[in-house]
Every structure is written in C-alpha cells, then in structure tokens.
C-alpha cells in the first residue's frame, strides 16, 4: 500500500531558527513530490514541486530535497518567521502526469516570536 | 487568474438533505480533483476528471456521492442524502499536464446536523 508519513506531527520553534520537516513514502516509484502549506481555514498552497529526476528545489528560504531510493523528502526552512506558522503537507504522485496525489498527514508548525 | 473557485464556502444542513458543492477550475487546466479533508483521515481523493471525463472515482465513499463535470469550467459534487459523517472540508483542485503542480480552491466546509 502506498503511504506517506510526516514526522513530527507538530513542531514549535523560536523565531530565527532553521528547521527541517520530514516526509517518507513507502513506494519509491514516484512521479513527483510536492510540498504544500495550509493556513487555518484555507486551502492548500503549493510551495515546491520536485520531479522524480531531481534531487532538490529551492524557493527563497525554502529548500526541498528528494531521495527516492530511501523514500524520503525533507523541507528545510531557513531563518523561520512567525508568518511561517501553518500546517505543511507533502504529497506524492504515482499517477504520471495526472498528479493523483497521496498526502501525508502534515506537520503543524508554530514559530514563536 | 482568479485561481480555483469553490462555492459555497460554508454549508450547514440537516441530515437527509441534498448538498451540492461547486467548483470552477483554473482556465486551461484539464484535470480536476475533488478531495475531502477531516481530522481523522486527512486529505482523501474522492474523484478526478480529465477533459471533463471521470477517470477514477474509487475514492467516492458510497452511492450517496456523485460528481459531474458538464464542461471545462464547472464541476459539482453532490451528496444525497447527506449524513453527519459527511461533515468535512471538501476541496477542489486543478492542474495541467507536465507536472505544473496542483492548485487548490479555498474549500467548502460542510456541516451536517
């Protein structure tokens, strides 16, 4: 069964700290992996998309890495800010270009000012 | 572009009533997805369409749920009759091929009393 797991489920850090969120998947035959952010009462916002042939993607203070062989991805957030507080979800696509995603349960991040 | 547009944002209804949720995907996107999010089960894919044709409805929980996409700019998810366990946030998302990522609407929060 294809499953996606995120650890930790919740994380609280002081402002300015660098942090890493983890995502693991059971089936390494992925098409791509996507990291999303969800604010309370809102939809999901795509942060980074990594194709299966890529090792990492960067956007501003965010860096996502992908290791297919070990079934892992990490999202690195540099110099965290209170505005980064949200739930972060990773999602894996096995459906080719269809982007049929399997989501992890998310990590709830709180950045304390 | 206005993004994926969903309506209503909130719906409160009584058990047994029919519920219709609506979605307008991003123009030019030919894949449309309906997801359901609950605290217990996280994000679950219900059904997705390609070029207005349902491709995979294996996630639809039971016959009370139905979805249609009469044209490229409109889709509905209908629950008839509704039950309290259907209470959740229902998200619509759209994408184009070639791995551009998935774009979500703000969701429709359904409460069935």
Tab-separated table of C-alpha atoms in Angstrom:
chain	number	residue	atom	x	y	z
A	1	UNK	CA	0.000	0.000	0.000
A	2	UNK	CA	1.276	3.439	-0.905
A	3	UNK	CA	1.558	5.550	2.220
A	4	UNK	CA	3.069	8.913	3.065
A	5	UNK	CA	4.184	9.703	6.598
A	6	UNK	CA	5.264	13.009	8.082
A	7	UNK	CA	7.294	13.456	11.227
A	8	UNK	CA	6.943	15.276	13.530
A	9	UNK	CA	3.202	15.826	13.697
A	10	UNK	CA	3.776	19.149	15.415
A	11	UNK	CA	6.766	21.406	15.930
A	12	UNK	CA	7.287	24.630	17.861
A	13	UNK	CA	10.427	26.691	17.356
A	14	UNK	CA	11.602	30.190	18.261
A	15	UNK	CA	11.780	32.795	15.541
A	16	UNK	CA	15.003	32.761	13.536
A	17	UNK	CA	15.689	29.070	13.923
A	18	UNK	CA	16.385	26.841	10.934
A	19	UNK	CA	14.200	23.751	10.816
A	20	UNK	CA	13.615	20.542	8.882
A	21	UNK	CA	10.345	18.786	8.208
A	22	UNK	CA	10.398	15.154	7.162
A	23	UNK	CA	8.324	13.143	4.732
A	24	UNK	CA	8.662	9.447	3.945
A	25	UNK	CA	6.864	7.304	1.371
A	26	UNK	CA	6.615	3.555	1.075
A	27	UNK	CA	6.697	3.173	-2.717
A	28	UNK	CA	9.761	4.765	-4.305
A	29	UNK	CA	8.353	4.668	-7.861
A	30	UNK	CA	7.088	8.215	-7.626
A	31	UNK	CA	6.432	10.619	-10.448
A	32	UNK	CA	6.888	13.756	-8.380
A	33	UNK	CA	6.617	15.073	-4.842
A	34	UNK	CA	5.031	18.309	-3.775
A	35	UNK	CA	5.162	20.311	-0.564
A	36	UNK	CA	2.130	22.368	0.398
A	37	UNK	CA	1.312	24.870	3.085
A	38	UNK	CA	-2.137	25.115	4.647
A	39	UNK	CA	-3.224	28.002	6.835
A	40	UNK	CA	-6.200	27.518	9.186
A	41	UNK	CA	-9.495	27.582	7.316
A	42	UNK	CA	-7.754	27.902	3.974
A	43	UNK	CA	-6.890	25.757	1.024
A	44	UNK	CA	-3.504	24.332	0.215
A	45	UNK	CA	-0.806	26.455	-1.368
A	46	UNK	CA	1.875	24.731	-3.387
A	47	UNK	CA	5.380	25.557	-2.171
A	48	UNK	CA	7.734	23.349	-4.123
A	49	UNK	CA	7.430	20.600	-6.712
A	50	UNK	CA	10.235	18.093	-7.204
A	51	UNK	CA	10.196	15.806	-10.210
A	52	UNK	CA	11.414	12.254	-9.675
A	53	UNK	CA	14.582	13.002	-11.654
A	54	UNK	CA	15.502	15.945	-9.417
A	55	UNK	CA	17.294	15.969	-6.073
A	56	UNK	CA	16.172	19.322	-4.739
A	57	UNK	CA	14.257	22.513	-5.363
A	58	UNK	CA	14.661	25.920	-3.768
A	59	UNK	CA	12.356	28.875	-3.357
A	60	UNK	CA	13.503	31.740	-1.179
A	61	UNK	CA	14.068	30.435	2.353
A	62	UNK	CA	12.665	27.027	1.449
A	63	UNK	CA	14.643	24.066	0.177
A	64	UNK	CA	13.145	20.668	-0.528
A	65	UNK	CA	15.230	17.578	-1.145
A	66	UNK	CA	14.260	14.204	-2.536
A	67	UNK	CA	15.922	10.830	-2.051
A	68	UNK	CA	13.876	8.312	-3.982
A	69	UNK	CA	15.981	5.312	-3.054
A	70	UNK	CA	15.345	5.808	0.639
A	71	UNK	CA	11.780	7.047	0.173
A	72	UNK	CA	12.409	10.364	1.873
A	73	UNK	CA	11.991	14.073	1.345
A	74	UNK	CA	12.840	16.971	3.609
A	75	UNK	CA	11.661	20.555	3.656
A	76	UNK	CA	14.227	22.934	5.080
A	77	UNK	CA	13.070	26.352	6.259
A	78	UNK	CA	15.802	28.860	6.946
A	79	UNK	CA	15.526	31.707	9.437
A	80	UNK	CA	11.954	30.872	10.415
A	81	UNK	CA	9.422	33.662	10.947
A	82	UNK	CA	6.074	33.765	12.773
A	83	UNK	CA	4.417	34.046	9.372
A	84	UNK	CA	5.715	30.562	8.566
A	85	UNK	CA	3.323	29.121	11.146
A	86	UNK	CA	0.998	26.742	9.298
A	87	UNK	CA	0.499	23.074	8.515
A	88	UNK	CA	2.928	21.692	5.968
A	89	UNK	CA	1.914	18.698	3.891
A	90	UNK	CA	3.879	16.610	1.471
A	91	UNK	CA	2.160	14.737	-1.313
A	92	UNK	CA	3.465	12.093	-3.675
A	93	UNK	CA	2.251	11.438	-7.193
A	94	UNK	CA	2.313	7.950	-8.638
A	95	UNK	CA	-0.012	8.752	-11.474
A	96	UNK	CA	2.306	10.077	-14.125
A	97	UNK	CA	1.148	13.421	-15.372
A	98	UNK	CA	-2.215	13.074	-13.680
A	99	UNK	CA	-0.911	14.393	-10.399
A	100	UNK	CA	-3.079	11.959	-8.476
A	101	UNK	CA	-1.547	12.741	-5.131
A	102	UNK	CA	-1.291	10.797	-1.917
A	103	UNK	CA	-0.979	13.164	1.013
A	104	UNK	CA	0.815	12.859	4.291
A	105	UNK	CA	-0.958	13.871	7.475
A	106	UNK	CA	1.034	17.060	7.811
A	107	UNK	CA	3.290	18.806	10.312
A	108	UNK	CA	1.796	21.675	12.306
A	109	UNK	CA	4.493	24.319	12.672
A	110	UNK	CA	4.377	27.128	15.200
A	111	UNK	CA	7.106	29.762	15.086
A	112	UNK	CA	7.189	31.719	18.325
A	113	UNK	CA	8.089	35.435	18.135
B	1	UNK	CA	-6.112	34.304	-12.909
B	2	UNK	CA	-8.589	34.037	-10.045
B	3	UNK	CA	-7.483	30.548	-9.110
B	4	UNK	CA	-9.781	27.639	-8.342
B	5	UNK	CA	-13.125	28.936	-7.139
B	6	UNK	CA	-15.408	26.942	-4.880
B	7	UNK	CA	-18.871	27.606	-3.551
B	8	UNK	CA	-20.361	27.694	-1.061
B	9	UNK	CA	-17.562	28.328	1.425
B	10	UNK	CA	-19.717	27.123	4.268
B	11	UNK	CA	-22.790	24.914	4.269
B	12	UNK	CA	-24.823	23.792	7.254
B	13	UNK	CA	-27.609	21.377	6.552
B	14	UNK	CA	-29.686	18.734	8.235
B	15	UNK	CA	-29.288	15.036	7.809
B	16	UNK	CA	-31.128	13.746	4.777
B	17	UNK	CA	-30.865	16.941	2.760
B	18	UNK	CA	-29.182	17.170	-0.604
B	19	UNK	CA	-25.914	19.079	-0.767
B	20	UNK	CA	-24.320	20.420	-3.933
B	21	UNK	CA	-20.788	21.791	-3.946
B	22	UNK	CA	-19.450	23.698	-6.942
B	23	UNK	CA	-16.051	24.255	-8.461
B	24	UNK	CA	-14.594	26.372	-11.235
B	25	UNK	CA	-11.072	25.219	-12.163
B	26	UNK	CA	-8.298	27.422	-13.444
B	27	UNK	CA	-8.768	28.184	-17.113
B	28	UNK	CA	-6.693	25.871	-19.277
B	29	UNK	CA	-6.351	23.172	-16.642
B	30	UNK	CA	-7.714	19.887	-17.923
B	31	UNK	CA	-7.506	17.863	-14.718
B	32	UNK	CA	-9.923	18.435	-11.861
B	33	UNK	CA	-9.840	16.716	-8.479
B	34	UNK	CA	-12.246	16.551	-5.550
B	35	UNK	CA	-10.690	15.940	-2.127
B	36	UNK	CA	-12.191	15.618	1.336
B	37	UNK	CA	-10.317	16.636	4.475
B	38	UNK	CA	-11.139	15.531	8.009
B	39	UNK	CA	-9.144	15.488	11.206
B	40	UNK	CA	-9.353	11.724	11.399
B	41	UNK	CA	-8.498	10.790	7.830
B	42	UNK	CA	-6.604	13.777	6.482
B	43	UNK	CA	-6.903	14.522	2.776
B	44	UNK	CA	-8.605	11.872	0.684
B	45	UNK	CA	-9.037	11.886	-3.071
B	46	UNK	CA	-12.666	11.292	-3.967
B	47	UNK	CA	-12.682	11.530	-7.758
B	48	UNK	CA	-10.807	13.155	-10.594
B	49	UNK	CA	-11.627	14.185	-14.148
B	50	UNK	CA	-9.555	14.623	-17.266
B	51	UNK	CA	-11.051	16.679	-20.070
B	52	UNK	CA	-14.412	16.534	-18.286
B	53	UNK	CA	-14.398	12.723	-18.152
B	54	UNK	CA	-14.317	10.926	-14.783
B	55	UNK	CA	-11.144	8.857	-14.657
B	56	UNK	CA	-11.062	7.428	-11.156
B	57	UNK	CA	-13.932	7.522	-8.707
B	58	UNK	CA	-12.650	4.791	-6.430
B	59	UNK	CA	-12.415	7.240	-3.563
B	60	UNK	CA	-16.079	8.124	-3.583
B	61	UNK	CA	-17.283	6.716	-0.276
B	62	UNK	CA	-20.653	5.396	-1.418
B	63	UNK	CA	-23.502	5.835	-3.830
B	64	UNK	CA	-24.772	8.857	-1.974
B	65	UNK	CA	-21.900	10.774	-3.533
B	66	UNK	CA	-21.849	11.778	-7.190
B	67	UNK	CA	-19.777	14.197	-9.233
B	68	UNK	CA	-20.193	15.723	-12.645
B	69	UNK	CA	-18.208	17.939	-14.951
B	70	UNK	CA	-20.511	19.160	-17.725
B	71	UNK	CA	-17.871	21.433	-19.231
B	72	UNK	CA	-14.259	22.502	-18.779
B	73	UNK	CA	-15.111	25.340	-16.415
B	74	UNK	CA	-17.529	23.752	-13.973
B	75	UNK	CA	-17.869	20.720	-11.732
B	76	UNK	CA	-20.254	19.677	-8.990
B	77	UNK	CA	-20.052	17.250	-6.109
B	78	UNK	CA	-23.420	16.146	-4.820
B	79	UNK	CA	-24.318	14.280	-1.651
B	80	UNK	CA	-27.830	12.878	-1.433
B	81	UNK	CA	-28.928	12.158	1.230
B	82	UNK	CA	-26.359	13.787	3.489
B	83	UNK	CA	-25.320	12.265	6.818
B	84	UNK	CA	-23.469	13.729	9.836
B	85	UNK	CA	-20.368	11.678	8.963
B	86	UNK	CA	-20.116	13.594	5.706
B	87	UNK	CA	-19.126	16.692	7.673
B	88	UNK	CA	-15.735	17.746	6.356
B	89	UNK	CA	-13.983	20.303	4.218
B	90	UNK	CA	-14.284	19.486	0.537
B	91	UNK	CA	-11.565	20.787	-1.732
B	92	UNK	CA	-11.472	21.112	-5.466
B	93	UNK	CA	-8.107	21.277	-7.236
B	94	UNK	CA	-6.981	21.570	-10.827
B	95	UNK	CA	-3.815	21.094	-12.812
B	96	UNK	CA	-2.445	20.811	-16.295
B	97	UNK	CA	-0.185	18.007	-17.528
B	98	UNK	CA	3.612	18.153	-17.418
B	99	UNK	CA	3.822	18.389	-13.675
B	100	UNK	CA	2.972	22.018	-13.032
B	101	UNK	CA	1.642	21.165	-9.620
B	102	UNK	CA	-1.800	21.070	-8.107
B	103	UNK	CA	-3.768	24.234	-7.345
B	104	UNK	CA	-6.424	24.101	-4.652
B	105	UNK	CA	-9.532	26.131	-4.008
B	106	UNK	CA	-10.317	27.535	-0.565
B	107	UNK	CA	-12.620	24.625	0.201
B	108	UNK	CA	-16.258	24.163	1.155
B	109	UNK	CA	-16.816	23.442	4.837
B	110	UNK	CA	-19.827	21.158	5.195
B	111	UNK	CA	-21.603	20.550	8.471
B	112	UNK	CA	-24.424	18.029	8.526
B	113	UNK	CA	-26.503	18.162	11.697
